[in-house]
C-alpha atoms as a PDB file:
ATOM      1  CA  UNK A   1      13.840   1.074 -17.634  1.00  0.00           C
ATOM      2  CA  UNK A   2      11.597   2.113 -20.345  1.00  0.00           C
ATOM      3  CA  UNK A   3      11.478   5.385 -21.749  1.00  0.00           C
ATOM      4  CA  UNK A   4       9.546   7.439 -24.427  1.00  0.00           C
ATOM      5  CA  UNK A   5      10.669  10.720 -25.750  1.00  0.00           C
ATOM      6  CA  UNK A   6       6.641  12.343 -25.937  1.00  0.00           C
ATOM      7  CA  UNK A   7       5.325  14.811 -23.790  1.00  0.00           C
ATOM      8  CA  UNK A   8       2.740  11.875 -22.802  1.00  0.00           C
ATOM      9  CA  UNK A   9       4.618   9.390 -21.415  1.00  0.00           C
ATOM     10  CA  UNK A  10       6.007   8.080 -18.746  1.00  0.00           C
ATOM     11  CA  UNK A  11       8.748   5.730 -17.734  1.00  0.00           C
ATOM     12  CA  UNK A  12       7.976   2.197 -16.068  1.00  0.00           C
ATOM     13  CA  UNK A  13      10.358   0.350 -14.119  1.00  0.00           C
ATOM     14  CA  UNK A  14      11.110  -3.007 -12.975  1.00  0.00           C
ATOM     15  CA  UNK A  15      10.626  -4.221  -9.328  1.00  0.00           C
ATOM     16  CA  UNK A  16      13.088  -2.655  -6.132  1.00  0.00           C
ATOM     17  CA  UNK A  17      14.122  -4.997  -3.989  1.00  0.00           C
ATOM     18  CA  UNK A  18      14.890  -4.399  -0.075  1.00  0.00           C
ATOM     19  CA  UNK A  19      18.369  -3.474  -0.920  1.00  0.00           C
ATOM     20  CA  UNK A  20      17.579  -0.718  -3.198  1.00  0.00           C
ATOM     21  CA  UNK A  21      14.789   0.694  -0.734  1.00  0.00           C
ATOM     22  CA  UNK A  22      17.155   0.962   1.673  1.00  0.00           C
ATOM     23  CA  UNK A  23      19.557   2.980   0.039  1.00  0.00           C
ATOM     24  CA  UNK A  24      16.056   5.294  -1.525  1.00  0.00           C
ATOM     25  CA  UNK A  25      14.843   6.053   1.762  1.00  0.00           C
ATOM     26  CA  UNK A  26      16.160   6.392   5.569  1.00  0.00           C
ATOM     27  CA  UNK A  27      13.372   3.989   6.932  1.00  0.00           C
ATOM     28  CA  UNK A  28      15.122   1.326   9.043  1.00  0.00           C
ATOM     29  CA  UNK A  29      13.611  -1.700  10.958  1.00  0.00           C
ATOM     30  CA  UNK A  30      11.171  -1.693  12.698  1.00  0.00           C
ATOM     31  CA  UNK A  31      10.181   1.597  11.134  1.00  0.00           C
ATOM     32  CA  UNK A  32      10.291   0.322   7.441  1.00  0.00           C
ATOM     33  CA  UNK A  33       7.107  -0.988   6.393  1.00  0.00           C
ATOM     34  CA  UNK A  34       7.764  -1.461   2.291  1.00  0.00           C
ATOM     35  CA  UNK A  35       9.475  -4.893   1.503  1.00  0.00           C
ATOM     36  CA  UNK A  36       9.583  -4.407  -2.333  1.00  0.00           C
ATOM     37  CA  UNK A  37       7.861  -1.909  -5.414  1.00  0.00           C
ATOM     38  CA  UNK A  38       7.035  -4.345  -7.708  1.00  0.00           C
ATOM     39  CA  UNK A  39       5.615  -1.713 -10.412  1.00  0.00           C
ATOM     40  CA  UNK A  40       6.210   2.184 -10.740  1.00  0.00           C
ATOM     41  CA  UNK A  41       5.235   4.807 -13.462  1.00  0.00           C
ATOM     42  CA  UNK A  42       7.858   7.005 -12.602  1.00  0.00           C
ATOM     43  CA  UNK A  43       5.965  10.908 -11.677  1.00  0.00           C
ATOM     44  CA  UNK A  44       2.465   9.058 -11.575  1.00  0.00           C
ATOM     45  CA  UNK A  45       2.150   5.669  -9.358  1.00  0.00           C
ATOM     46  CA  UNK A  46       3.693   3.077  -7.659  1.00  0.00           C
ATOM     47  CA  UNK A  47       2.465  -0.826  -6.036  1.00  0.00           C
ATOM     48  CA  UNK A  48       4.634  -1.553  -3.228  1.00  0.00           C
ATOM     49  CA  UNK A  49       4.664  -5.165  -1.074  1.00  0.00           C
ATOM     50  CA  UNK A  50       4.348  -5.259   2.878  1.00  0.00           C
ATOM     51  CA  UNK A  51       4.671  -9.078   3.729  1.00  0.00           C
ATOM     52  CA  UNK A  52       3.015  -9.205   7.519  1.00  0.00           C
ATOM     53  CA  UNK A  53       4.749 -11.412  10.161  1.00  0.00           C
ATOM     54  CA  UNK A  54       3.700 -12.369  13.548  1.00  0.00           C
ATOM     55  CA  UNK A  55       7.577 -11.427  14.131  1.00  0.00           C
ATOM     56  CA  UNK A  56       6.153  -7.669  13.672  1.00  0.00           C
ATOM     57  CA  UNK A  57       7.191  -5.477  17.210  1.00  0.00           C
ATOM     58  CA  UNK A  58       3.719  -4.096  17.202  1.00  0.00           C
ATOM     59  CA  UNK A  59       2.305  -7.375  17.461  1.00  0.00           C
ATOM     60  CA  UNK A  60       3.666  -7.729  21.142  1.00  0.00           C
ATOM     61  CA  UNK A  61       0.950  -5.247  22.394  1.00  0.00           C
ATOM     62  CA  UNK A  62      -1.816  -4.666  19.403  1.00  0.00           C
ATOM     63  CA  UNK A  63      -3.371  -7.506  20.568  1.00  0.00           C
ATOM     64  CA  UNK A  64      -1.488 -10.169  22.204  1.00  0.00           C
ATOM     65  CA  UNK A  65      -4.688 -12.784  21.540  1.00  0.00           C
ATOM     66  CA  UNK A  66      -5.939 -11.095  18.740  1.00  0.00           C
ATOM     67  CA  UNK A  67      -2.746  -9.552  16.652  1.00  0.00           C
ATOM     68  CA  UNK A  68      -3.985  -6.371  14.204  1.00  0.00           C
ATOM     69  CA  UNK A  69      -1.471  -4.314  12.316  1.00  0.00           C
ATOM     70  CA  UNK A  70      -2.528  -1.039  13.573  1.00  0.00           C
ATOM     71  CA  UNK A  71      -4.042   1.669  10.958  1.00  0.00           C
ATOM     72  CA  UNK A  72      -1.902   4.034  10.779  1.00  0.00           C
ATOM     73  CA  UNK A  73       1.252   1.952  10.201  1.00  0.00           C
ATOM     74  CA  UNK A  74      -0.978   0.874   6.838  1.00  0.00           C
ATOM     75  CA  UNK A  75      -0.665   4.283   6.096  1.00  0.00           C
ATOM     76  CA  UNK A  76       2.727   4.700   6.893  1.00  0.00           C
ATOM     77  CA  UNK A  77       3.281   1.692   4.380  1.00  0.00           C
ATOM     78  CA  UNK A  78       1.348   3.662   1.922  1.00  0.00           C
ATOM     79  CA  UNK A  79       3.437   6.761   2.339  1.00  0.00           C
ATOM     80  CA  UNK A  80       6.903   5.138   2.189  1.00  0.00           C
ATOM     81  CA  UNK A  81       6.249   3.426  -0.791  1.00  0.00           C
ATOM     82  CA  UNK A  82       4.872   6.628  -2.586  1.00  0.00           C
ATOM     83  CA  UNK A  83       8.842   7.776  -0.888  1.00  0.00           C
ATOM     84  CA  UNK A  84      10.264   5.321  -3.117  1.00  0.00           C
ATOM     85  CA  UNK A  85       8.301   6.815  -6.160  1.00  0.00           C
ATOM     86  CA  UNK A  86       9.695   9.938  -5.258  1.00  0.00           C
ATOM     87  CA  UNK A  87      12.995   9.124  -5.514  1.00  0.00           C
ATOM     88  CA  UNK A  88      12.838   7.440  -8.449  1.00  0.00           C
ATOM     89  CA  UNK A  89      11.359  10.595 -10.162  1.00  0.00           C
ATOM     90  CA  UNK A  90      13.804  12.587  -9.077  1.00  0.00           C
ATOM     91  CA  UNK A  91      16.874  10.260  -9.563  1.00  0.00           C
ATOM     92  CA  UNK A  92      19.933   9.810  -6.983  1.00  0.00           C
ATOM     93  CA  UNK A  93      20.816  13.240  -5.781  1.00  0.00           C
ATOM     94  CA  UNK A  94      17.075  12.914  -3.712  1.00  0.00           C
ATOM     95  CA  UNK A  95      18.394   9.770  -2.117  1.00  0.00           C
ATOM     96  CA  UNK A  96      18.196   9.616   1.867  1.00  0.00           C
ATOM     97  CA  UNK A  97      16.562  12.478   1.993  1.00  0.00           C
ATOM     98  CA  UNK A  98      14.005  12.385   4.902  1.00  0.00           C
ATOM     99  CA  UNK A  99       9.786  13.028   3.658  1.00  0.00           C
ATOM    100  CA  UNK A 100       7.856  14.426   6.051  1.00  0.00           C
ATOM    101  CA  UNK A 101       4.144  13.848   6.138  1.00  0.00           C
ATOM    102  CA  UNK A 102       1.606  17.244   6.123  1.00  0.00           C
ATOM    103  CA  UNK A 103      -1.982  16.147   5.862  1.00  0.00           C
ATOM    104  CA  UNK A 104      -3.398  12.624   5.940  1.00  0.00           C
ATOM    105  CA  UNK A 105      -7.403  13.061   4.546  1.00  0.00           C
ATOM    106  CA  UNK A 106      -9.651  10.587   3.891  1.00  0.00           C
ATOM    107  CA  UNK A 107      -8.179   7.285   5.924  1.00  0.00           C
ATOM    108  CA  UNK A 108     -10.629   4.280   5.874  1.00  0.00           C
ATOM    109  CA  UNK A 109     -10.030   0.779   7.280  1.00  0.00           C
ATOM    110  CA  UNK A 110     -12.015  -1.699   5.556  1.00  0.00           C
ATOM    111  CA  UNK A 111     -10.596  -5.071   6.803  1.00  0.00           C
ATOM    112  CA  UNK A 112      -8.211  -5.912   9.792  1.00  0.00           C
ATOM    113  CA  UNK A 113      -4.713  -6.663   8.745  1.00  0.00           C
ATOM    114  CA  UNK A 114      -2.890  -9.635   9.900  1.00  0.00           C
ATOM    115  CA  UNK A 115      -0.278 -11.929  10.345  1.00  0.00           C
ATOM    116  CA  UNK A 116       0.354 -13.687   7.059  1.00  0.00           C
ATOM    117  CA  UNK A 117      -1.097 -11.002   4.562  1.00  0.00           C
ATOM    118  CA  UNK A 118       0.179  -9.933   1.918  1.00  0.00           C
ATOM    119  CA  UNK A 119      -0.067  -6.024   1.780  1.00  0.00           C
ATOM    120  CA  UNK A 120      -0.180  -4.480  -1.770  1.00  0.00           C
ATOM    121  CA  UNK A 121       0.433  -0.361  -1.523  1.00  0.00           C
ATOM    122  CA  UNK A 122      -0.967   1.283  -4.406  1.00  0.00           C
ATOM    123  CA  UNK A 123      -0.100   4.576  -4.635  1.00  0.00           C
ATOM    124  CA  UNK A 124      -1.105   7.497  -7.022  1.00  0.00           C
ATOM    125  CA  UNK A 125       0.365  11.178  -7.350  1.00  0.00           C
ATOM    126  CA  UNK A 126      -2.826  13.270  -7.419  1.00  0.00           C
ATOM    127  CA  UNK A 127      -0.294  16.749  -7.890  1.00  0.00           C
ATOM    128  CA  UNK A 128       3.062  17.772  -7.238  1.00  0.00           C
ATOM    129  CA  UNK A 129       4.777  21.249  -6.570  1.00  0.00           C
ATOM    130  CA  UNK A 130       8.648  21.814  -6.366  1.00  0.00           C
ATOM    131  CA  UNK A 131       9.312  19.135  -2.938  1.00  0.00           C
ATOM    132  CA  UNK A 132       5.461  18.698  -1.864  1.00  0.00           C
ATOM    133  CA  UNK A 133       3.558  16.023  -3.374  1.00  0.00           C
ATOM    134  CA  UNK A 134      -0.551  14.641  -3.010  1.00  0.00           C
ATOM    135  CA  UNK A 135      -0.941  10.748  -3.369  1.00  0.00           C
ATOM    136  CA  UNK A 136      -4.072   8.488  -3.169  1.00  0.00           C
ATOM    137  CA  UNK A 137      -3.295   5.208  -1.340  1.00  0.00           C
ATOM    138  CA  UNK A 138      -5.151   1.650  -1.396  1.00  0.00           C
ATOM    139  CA  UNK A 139      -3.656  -0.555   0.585  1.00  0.00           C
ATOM    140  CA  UNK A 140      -5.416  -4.106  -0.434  1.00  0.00           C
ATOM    141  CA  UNK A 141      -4.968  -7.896   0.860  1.00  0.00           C
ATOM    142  CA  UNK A 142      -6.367 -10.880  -1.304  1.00  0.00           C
ATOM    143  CA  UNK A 143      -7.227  -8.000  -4.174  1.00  0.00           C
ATOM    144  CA  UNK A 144      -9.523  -6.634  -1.484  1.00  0.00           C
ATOM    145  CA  UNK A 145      -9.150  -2.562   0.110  1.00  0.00           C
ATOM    146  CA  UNK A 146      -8.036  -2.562   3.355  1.00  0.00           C
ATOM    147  CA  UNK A 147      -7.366   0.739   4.257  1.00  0.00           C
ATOM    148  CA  UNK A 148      -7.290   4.173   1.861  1.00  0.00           C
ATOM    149  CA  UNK A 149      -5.564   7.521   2.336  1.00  0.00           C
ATOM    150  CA  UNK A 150      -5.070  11.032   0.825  1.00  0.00           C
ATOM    151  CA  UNK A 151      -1.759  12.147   2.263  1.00  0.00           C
ATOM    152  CA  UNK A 152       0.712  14.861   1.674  1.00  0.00           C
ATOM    153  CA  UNK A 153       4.372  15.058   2.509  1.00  0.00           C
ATOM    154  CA  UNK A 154       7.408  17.259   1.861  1.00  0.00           C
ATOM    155  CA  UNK A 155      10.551  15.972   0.904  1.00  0.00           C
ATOM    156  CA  UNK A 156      13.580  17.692   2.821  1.00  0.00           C
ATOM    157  CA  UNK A 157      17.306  17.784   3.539  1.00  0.00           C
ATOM    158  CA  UNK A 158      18.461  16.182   6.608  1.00  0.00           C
END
């Protein structure tokens, strides 16, 4: 980790693997949709990796002949990995603790998702205030946007 003493800056961090998620947040399969965070500016942004398999569960029904990861699961990639930003901020006492979503704003789907992309999740904090917090999400494949979010969630307890 690198850290600066000013009032401007921020700390970066290396890459999370799948191990680490796992112990940030209380997604389990099939219901975890970040596979690594390969850059964070800890308070400010995060660019998380969904790698998209035709071993997906959703893929059984969304389509058989024509398999699409479905929108808002995008989103939901989007979300957890601005989750994992969260944490990090906040350090290890906010660990497991479950994020809730309140608004999603905004969503766009540019370009179908599927089997064999590469999702990158790049996720901004737009504002914070004590355990709600504003991103902006672009979730691109190939460098190009395929879906884009405003969402809001509240981080709680269990």
């Amino acid at each position: 980790m690198n850290i600066q003493t000013d009032k401007t800056s921020v700390a970066a961090t290396s890459s999370v693997d799948i191990k680490r998620i796992l112990q940030m947040i209380p997604h389990r399969y099939p219901m975890l949709m970040v596979d690594r965070v390969l850059d964070m500016q800890l308070d400010r942004s995060a660019v998380g990796i969904k790698n998209v398999s035709i071993n997906e569960p959703f893929f059984q029904g969304h389509f058989p002949t024509e398999p699409v990861m479905p929108g808002v699961l995008i989103v939901e990639a989007m979300a957890q990995t601005a989750a994992v930003l969260v944490v990090s901020t906040f350090g290890s006492e906010s660990e497991g603790k479950l994020v809730y979503f309140m608004s999603i704003d905004g969503v766009r789907f540019r370009r179908p998702v599927v089997p064999g992309d590469r999702l990158e999740l790049h996720v901004e904090k737009v504002q914070s205030r004590a355990n709600v917090w504003k991103f902006s999400g672009k979730a691109l494949v190939e460098g190009k946007v395929a879906a884009e979010a405003t969402f809001a969630a509240m981080i709680r307890d269990r």
